[in-house]
Amino acid sequence: MGASLMVARRVAAKRGYLAIGIRDRGPIGRGLKKAYNDASKKAWHATAVYFHEHLREKRFTPEHAKAAGYHARKGENLDPNSKAFRKSYYGRKLRSKFGGGRGVANPLIWTGATYRAMRSASVTSTSKRGRVAYRGASKFSFRHPRSRIRMHDEFRRLLASEIQELARVYDTHLDREWDQS
């Protein structure tokens, strides 16, 4: 990994978006730039679709929450037999018929309305990035003013393994598109 990629990731992290490292193919000749940009746009689109189809579902699991370092919800670290736990967000969620009635509290789900609304997405791409927009995720921006939990940041957080997986998808599709043009 080159120094420029490390700087790009650092800048991306400060600005609140994610950087995916891709293989450097060297300079593109003037006559091939348009073909390369078209192939790159299609590869980014395929990468965004891959994220939506394969990685979106994992965002709602307790395993991903632990690996990605989601903030603990109120009451999550309390004794389950205490009165404070029963009144806490986590305790109410586990008792409710929605989110955790089955004994599992998925971190980004309360009633499941947002989860169901996120089954559809708007995918756009340019030659430099792919984007998946979820209209149903607007509720992730609502939060208590004194809460440290920012669900929209938690949902966007990518693990190192996911970044590598998306980079492989991009490289594979770029090679395929580039060979076809």
Short mmCIF file of C-alpha atoms in Angstrom, two decimals:
data_model
loop_
_atom_site.label_atom_id
_atom_site.label_comp_id
_atom_site.label_asym_id
_atom_site.label_seq_id
_atom_site.Cartn_x
_atom_site.Cartn_y
_atom_site.Cartn_z
CA MET A 1 0.00 0.00 0.00
CA GLY A 2 1.47 3.31 -1.03
CA ALA A 3 1.83 6.38 1.12
CA SER A 4 -0.73 8.26 -0.96
CA LEU A 5 -3.39 5.64 -0.18
CA MET A 6 -2.70 5.89 3.55
CA VAL A 7 -3.04 9.69 3.40
CA ALA A 8 -6.27 9.32 1.41
CA ARG A 9 -7.72 6.99 4.05
CA ARG A 10 -6.74 9.36 6.85
CA VAL A 11 -8.38 12.32 5.09
CA ALA A 12 -11.45 10.23 4.30
CA ALA A 13 -11.82 9.17 7.93
CA LYS A 14 -11.66 12.79 9.12
CA ARG A 15 -14.32 13.87 6.63
CA GLY A 16 -16.70 11.07 7.60
CA TYR A 17 -16.63 8.86 4.53
CA LEU A 18 -14.89 5.62 3.73
CA ALA A 19 -11.93 4.96 1.48
CA ILE A 20 -11.54 1.63 -0.25
CA GLY A 21 -8.03 0.75 -1.36
CA ILE A 22 -7.78 -0.45 -4.94
CA ARG A 23 -4.92 -1.78 -7.02
CA ASP A 24 -2.90 0.90 -8.84
CA ARG A 25 -2.76 0.24 -12.57
CA GLY A 26 -0.40 3.06 -13.47
CA PRO A 27 -1.05 6.07 -15.69
CA ILE A 28 -3.79 5.82 -18.30
CA GLY A 29 -3.00 7.09 -21.79
CA ARG A 30 -4.96 10.06 -23.14
CA GLY A 31 -6.79 8.05 -25.75
CA LEU A 32 -7.90 5.42 -23.23
CA LYS A 33 -9.08 7.75 -20.45
CA LYS A 34 -12.73 7.80 -21.56
CA ALA A 35 -12.86 4.01 -21.85
CA TYR A 36 -11.19 3.65 -18.45
CA ASN A 37 -13.66 6.09 -16.83
CA ASP A 38 -16.61 4.19 -18.32
CA ALA A 39 -15.22 0.88 -17.05
CA SER A 40 -14.53 2.39 -13.62
CA LYS A 41 -18.07 3.79 -13.39
CA LYS A 42 -19.55 0.36 -14.12
CA ALA A 43 -17.18 -1.28 -11.61
CA TRP A 44 -18.16 1.18 -8.87
CA HIS A 45 -21.83 0.55 -9.63
CA ALA A 46 -21.29 -3.21 -9.29
CA THR A 47 -19.42 -2.64 -6.02
CA ALA A 48 -22.28 -0.56 -4.61
CA VAL A 49 -24.82 -3.20 -5.63
CA TYR A 50 -22.64 -5.86 -3.99
CA PHE A 51 -22.63 -3.85 -0.74
CA HIS A 52 -26.42 -3.56 -0.83
CA GLU A 53 -27.00 -7.24 -1.56
CA HIS A 54 -24.37 -8.82 0.70
CA LEU A 55 -23.16 -6.43 3.40
CA ARG A 56 -26.27 -4.43 4.32
CA GLU A 57 -27.87 -7.28 6.26
CA LYS A 58 -24.77 -7.76 8.45
CA ARG A 59 -25.06 -4.19 9.78
CA PHE A 60 -28.03 -5.20 11.93
CA THR A 61 -26.44 -8.18 13.67
CA PRO A 62 -24.92 -8.19 17.18
CA GLU A 63 -21.77 -9.83 15.78
CA HIS A 64 -21.12 -6.92 13.40
CA ALA A 65 -21.92 -4.45 16.17
CA LYS A 66 -19.24 -5.97 18.34
CA ALA A 67 -16.67 -6.15 15.53
CA ALA A 68 -17.37 -2.59 14.35
CA GLY A 69 -17.34 -1.16 17.86
CA TYR A 70 -20.88 0.16 18.12
CA HIS A 71 -21.53 2.08 21.34
CA ALA A 72 -23.25 0.08 24.07
CA ARG A 73 -26.94 0.89 24.43
CA LYS A 74 -28.25 2.07 27.78
CA GLY A 75 -28.69 -0.90 30.07
CA GLU A 76 -26.67 -3.31 27.96
CA ASN A 77 -24.00 -3.66 30.64
CA LEU A 78 -26.41 -3.81 33.61
CA ASP A 79 -27.47 -6.86 35.59
CA PRO A 80 -30.54 -8.35 33.84
CA ASN A 81 -32.28 -8.92 37.19
CA SER A 82 -32.06 -5.31 38.33
CA LYS A 83 -34.83 -2.73 38.26
CA ALA A 84 -32.58 -0.30 36.39
CA PHE A 85 -32.10 -2.88 33.62
CA ARG A 86 -35.84 -3.40 33.34
CA LYS A 87 -36.41 0.34 32.83
CA SER A 88 -33.46 0.83 30.47
CA TYR A 89 -33.61 0.94 26.67
CA TYR A 90 -32.01 -2.48 26.37
CA GLY A 91 -34.28 -4.07 28.98
CA ARG A 92 -37.43 -2.67 27.37
CA LYS A 93 -36.20 -3.79 23.97
CA LEU A 94 -35.60 -7.37 25.12
CA ARG A 95 -39.10 -7.52 26.62
CA SER A 96 -40.83 -5.90 23.64
CA LYS A 97 -42.60 -7.80 20.92
CA PHE A 98 -40.51 -5.99 18.30
CA GLY A 99 -36.74 -5.93 18.58
CA GLY A 100 -35.68 -8.52 21.05
CA GLY A 101 -38.64 -10.58 22.14
CA ARG A 102 -36.68 -13.62 21.06
CA GLY A 103 -33.83 -12.86 23.48
CA VAL A 104 -31.55 -11.23 20.87
CA ALA A 105 -31.24 -7.47 20.68
CA ASN A 106 -30.11 -6.40 17.23
CA PRO A 107 -28.42 -3.03 17.68
CA LEU A 108 -30.01 -0.91 14.93
CA ILE A 109 -33.52 -2.38 15.14
CA TRP A 110 -36.38 -1.43 17.47
CA THR A 111 -39.59 -2.10 15.54
CA GLY A 112 -37.99 -3.19 12.27
CA ALA A 113 -39.63 -0.44 10.19
CA THR A 114 -36.29 1.13 9.20
CA TYR A 115 -34.81 -2.31 8.53
CA ARG A 116 -37.66 -3.16 6.16
CA ALA A 117 -37.53 0.27 4.49
CA MET A 118 -33.85 -0.24 3.71
CA ARG A 119 -34.53 -3.23 1.48
CA SER A 120 -34.75 -0.80 -1.43
CA ALA A 121 -31.89 1.52 -2.30
CA SER A 122 -30.81 4.07 -4.85
CA VAL A 123 -27.45 3.15 -6.42
CA THR A 124 -25.40 5.77 -8.26
CA SER A 125 -21.83 5.80 -9.45
CA THR A 126 -19.18 7.93 -11.08
CA SER A 127 -15.73 6.95 -12.28
CA LYS A 128 -14.37 7.74 -8.82
CA ARG A 129 -16.97 6.29 -6.41
CA GLY A 130 -20.12 4.27 -5.97
CA ARG A 131 -22.91 5.29 -3.65
CA VAL A 132 -25.85 3.48 -2.09
CA ALA A 133 -28.53 5.79 -0.68
CA TYR A 134 -31.23 4.48 1.62
CA ARG A 135 -34.28 6.71 1.93
CA GLY A 136 -35.55 4.57 4.78
CA ALA A 137 -32.45 5.24 6.86
CA SER A 138 -33.43 8.82 7.72
CA LYS A 139 -34.47 7.69 11.21
CA PHE A 140 -30.84 6.83 11.93
CA SER A 141 -30.19 10.57 12.18
CA PHE A 142 -32.64 11.03 15.08
CA ARG A 143 -30.95 10.88 18.46
CA HIS A 144 -31.10 12.23 21.96
CA PRO A 145 -28.89 15.35 22.21
CA ARG A 146 -26.84 13.90 25.07
CA SER A 147 -26.38 10.48 23.51
CA ARG A 148 -23.04 9.35 22.13
CA ILE A 149 -24.76 6.89 19.82
CA ARG A 150 -24.85 7.94 16.19
CA MET A 151 -26.64 5.19 14.31
CA HIS A 152 -25.93 6.63 10.86
CA ASP A 153 -22.18 6.49 11.61
CA GLU A 154 -22.50 2.96 12.97
CA PHE A 155 -24.34 1.81 9.87
CA ARG A 156 -21.69 3.32 7.57
CA ARG A 157 -18.74 1.84 9.46
CA LEU A 158 -16.86 -0.73 7.38
CA LEU A 159 -14.63 -3.43 8.80
CA ALA A 160 -11.17 -4.00 7.34
CA SER A 161 -12.34 -7.34 5.90
CA GLU A 162 -15.32 -5.63 4.22
CA ILE A 163 -13.05 -2.98 2.70
CA GLN A 164 -10.85 -5.72 1.24
CA GLU A 165 -13.92 -7.58 -0.02
CA LEU A 166 -15.31 -4.46 -1.74
CA ALA A 167 -11.88 -3.68 -3.21
CA ARG A 168 -11.74 -7.20 -4.69
CA VAL A 169 -15.20 -6.75 -6.18
CA TYR A 170 -14.19 -3.42 -7.70
CA ASP A 171 -10.93 -4.80 -9.14
CA THR A 172 -12.67 -7.87 -10.57
CA HIS A 173 -15.37 -5.84 -12.28
CA LEU A 174 -12.91 -3.20 -13.51
CA ASP A 175 -10.71 -5.89 -15.08
CA ARG A 176 -13.77 -7.47 -16.73
CA GLU A 177 -15.10 -4.13 -18.04
CA TRP A 178 -11.64 -3.01 -19.15
CA ASP A 179 -11.09 -6.24 -21.08
CA GLN A 180 -14.47 -5.87 -22.82
CA SER A 181 -13.79 -2.31 -24.01
#
